C-alpha positions as a printed Julia matrix, in Angstrom:
185×3 Matrix{Float64}:
  -2.95    2.42   -5.66
  -5.92    1.04   -7.61
  -5.35    2.61  -10.99
  -2.93    0.06  -12.48
  -1.08   -3.21  -11.95
  -1.91   -5.33   -8.95
  -4.12   -2.66   -7.39
  -6.28   -2.47  -10.5
  -6.47   -6.28  -10.68
  -7.64   -6.43   -7.03
 -10.23   -3.73   -7.71
 -11.47   -5.57  -10.77
 -11.66   -8.91   -8.95
 -13.52   -7.59   -5.91
 -15.88   -5.47   -8.01
 -16.78   -8.43  -10.23
 -17.42  -10.52   -7.12
 -19.92   -8.04   -5.67
 -17.79   -6.37   -3.01
 -18.19   -2.69   -2.31
 -14.82   -1.26   -3.31
 -13.3     2.07   -2.34
 -10.58    2.37   -4.97
  -7.97    5.06   -4.48
  -5.47    6.79   -6.72
  -3.3     9.89   -6.43
  -4.84   11.27   -9.64
  -8.24    9.66  -10.29
  -8.8    11.84  -13.36
  -5.82   10.18  -15.04
  -7.0     6.65  -14.19
  -8.86    5.78  -17.41
  -9.1     2.02  -16.81
 -10.23    2.53  -13.22
 -12.88    5.04  -14.27
 -14.13    2.67  -16.98
 -14.37   -0.14  -14.44
 -16.3     2.08  -12.02
 -18.73    3.04  -14.78
 -19.49   -0.67  -15.27
 -19.69   -1.52  -11.56
 -21.75    0.75   -9.32
 -20.16   -0.93   -6.3
 -16.85    0.87   -7.03
 -16.22    4.33   -5.6
 -13.08    6.11   -6.77
 -11.38    8.4    -4.27
  -8.31   10.62   -4.41
  -5.63    9.53   -1.96
  -1.97   10.39   -1.66
  -0.43    8.22    1.07
   2.42   10.7     1.48
  -0.04   13.44    2.46
  -1.41   13.11    5.99
  -4.22   15.57    5.25
  -5.31   13.47    2.26
  -5.46   10.33    4.41
  -7.34   12.06    7.22
  -9.85   13.63    4.82
 -10.68   10.27    3.26
 -10.96    8.64    6.69
 -13.34   11.41    7.81
 -15.47   10.87    4.7
 -15.85    7.17    5.51
 -16.09    7.53    9.3
 -18.41    4.85   10.66
 -18.36    2.72    7.48
 -17.13   -0.81    8.2
 -14.23   -1.95    6.02
 -13.78   -5.73    5.88
 -10.45   -5.65    4.06
  -8.06   -2.7     4.1
  -5.67   -3.48    1.27
  -2.52   -1.35    1.2
  -1.03   -1.45   -2.28
   0.42    2.01   -2.92
   4.17    1.9    -3.36
   6.97    3.4    -5.39
  10.32    2.14   -6.6
  12.07    5.31   -7.72
  15.45    4.39   -6.3
  17.08    3.23   -9.55
  19.86    5.3   -11.01
  20.98    8.79  -10.05
  20.5     9.55   -6.4
  20.31    5.94   -5.27
  23.71    4.49   -5.96
  26.68    4.33   -3.66
  28.53    7.62   -3.88
  25.43    9.52   -5.05
  22.75    9.06   -2.37
  19.88   11.56   -2.38
  18.23   11.7     1.03
  15.02   13.25   -0.39
  14.58   10.28   -2.72
  15.16    7.87    0.16
  12.69    9.72    2.4
  10.05    9.75   -0.37
  10.36    6.01   -0.85
  10.16    5.28    2.89
   7.28    7.74    3.32
   5.28    6.08    0.53
   6.13    2.43    1.15
   6.14    2.39    4.95
   4.87    5.46    6.76
   1.97    6.02    4.35
   0.79    2.45    4.93
   1.01    2.9     8.69
  -0.95    6.15    8.52
  -3.66    4.54    6.39
  -3.9     1.64    8.85
  -4.1     4.01   11.8
  -6.67    6.26   10.14
  -8.98    3.43    9.07
  -8.53    1.12   12.07
 -11.94    1.94   13.54
 -13.53    1.07   10.17
 -11.75   -2.29   10.11
 -12.63   -3.05   13.74
 -16.31   -2.3    12.99
 -16.4    -4.87   10.15
 -17.11   -8.58   10.11
 -13.83   -9.71    8.52
 -11.42   -7.31   10.27
  -8.48   -7.72    7.89
  -5.54   -5.48    7.0
  -3.2    -6.55    4.2
  -0.09   -4.88    2.84
   1.46   -5.76   -0.5
   5.16   -6.31   -0.09
   7.91   -7.68   -2.29
  10.27  -10.64   -2.45
  12.93   -7.9    -2.41
  12.26   -7.64    1.34
  13.63  -11.11    2.04
  16.96  -10.34    3.68
  18.34  -13.82    3.07
  17.58  -13.6    -0.64
  20.83  -13.75   -2.63
  21.93  -10.51   -4.29
  22.8   -10.7    -7.96
  25.29   -8.29   -9.51
  22.48   -6.47  -11.32
  20.43   -6.23   -8.11
  23.38   -4.68   -6.27
  23.54   -1.98   -8.91
  19.84   -1.23   -9.33
  17.32    0.22   -6.87
  18.19   -1.87   -3.83
  19.37    0.83   -1.45
  15.94    2.42   -1.16
  13.24   -0.02   -2.27
  14.46   -3.16   -0.49
  14.92   -1.45    2.9
  11.49    0.16    2.57
   9.86   -3.23    2.04
  11.81   -4.78    4.93
  10.55   -1.91    7.12
   7.01   -2.46    5.83
   7.15   -6.15    6.72
   8.39   -5.44   10.25
   5.79   -2.69   10.7
   3.01   -5.08    9.7
   4.39   -7.75   12.03
   4.29   -5.26   14.92
   0.78   -4.14   13.92
  -0.38   -7.77   13.78
   0.89   -8.4    17.31
  -0.74   -5.22   18.61
  -4.13   -5.86   16.98
  -4.39   -9.62   17.51
  -6.3    -9.28   20.8
  -8.67   -6.82   19.13
  -9.67   -9.46   16.57
  -7.93   -7.82   13.62
  -5.86  -10.01   11.3
  -2.88   -8.33    9.65
  -1.07   -9.95    6.75
   1.55   -9.24    4.15
   1.49  -10.66    0.64
   4.23  -10.59   -1.95
   2.91  -11.61   -5.34
   6.32  -11.68   -7.02
   7.38   -9.68  -10.03
   4.68   -7.81  -11.87
């Protein structure tokens, strides 16, 4: 997710600092700010990627096969679990599955598909953007109990654990895996 918010800010920062950036978005044609940035920085390539679509991930990985990637930054996420379909008494399993697929499984598939690229690089880093909502010991306010916690918070807890497992598995291969939660944006 490079077309807005934190993802766009990362793209902008790395582009301005001379990094080669492969910026992804589900709909690159709709990403006006990202396209404007790429037109100003020839070191930015914009690619279509839907992390919920295995074929999309595999196609992009095939396109960049053999290209070292120093930092694989996983930022794509959704928080659609507010309101109808995500409150006690009205759970919608499709909504829950979509959130978990985007926020957890999509990240794992991207990591798996681009692992050879990361291992071939000098830095060998994988980072996932998480959320303070994933802190289990964090107190729950009344408003938080009513809004979007049943889907989003568990997805970010699962993401954190997945990255912890990945870090343990890849440590001996020289790959550093980290999670970052920047707070509310």
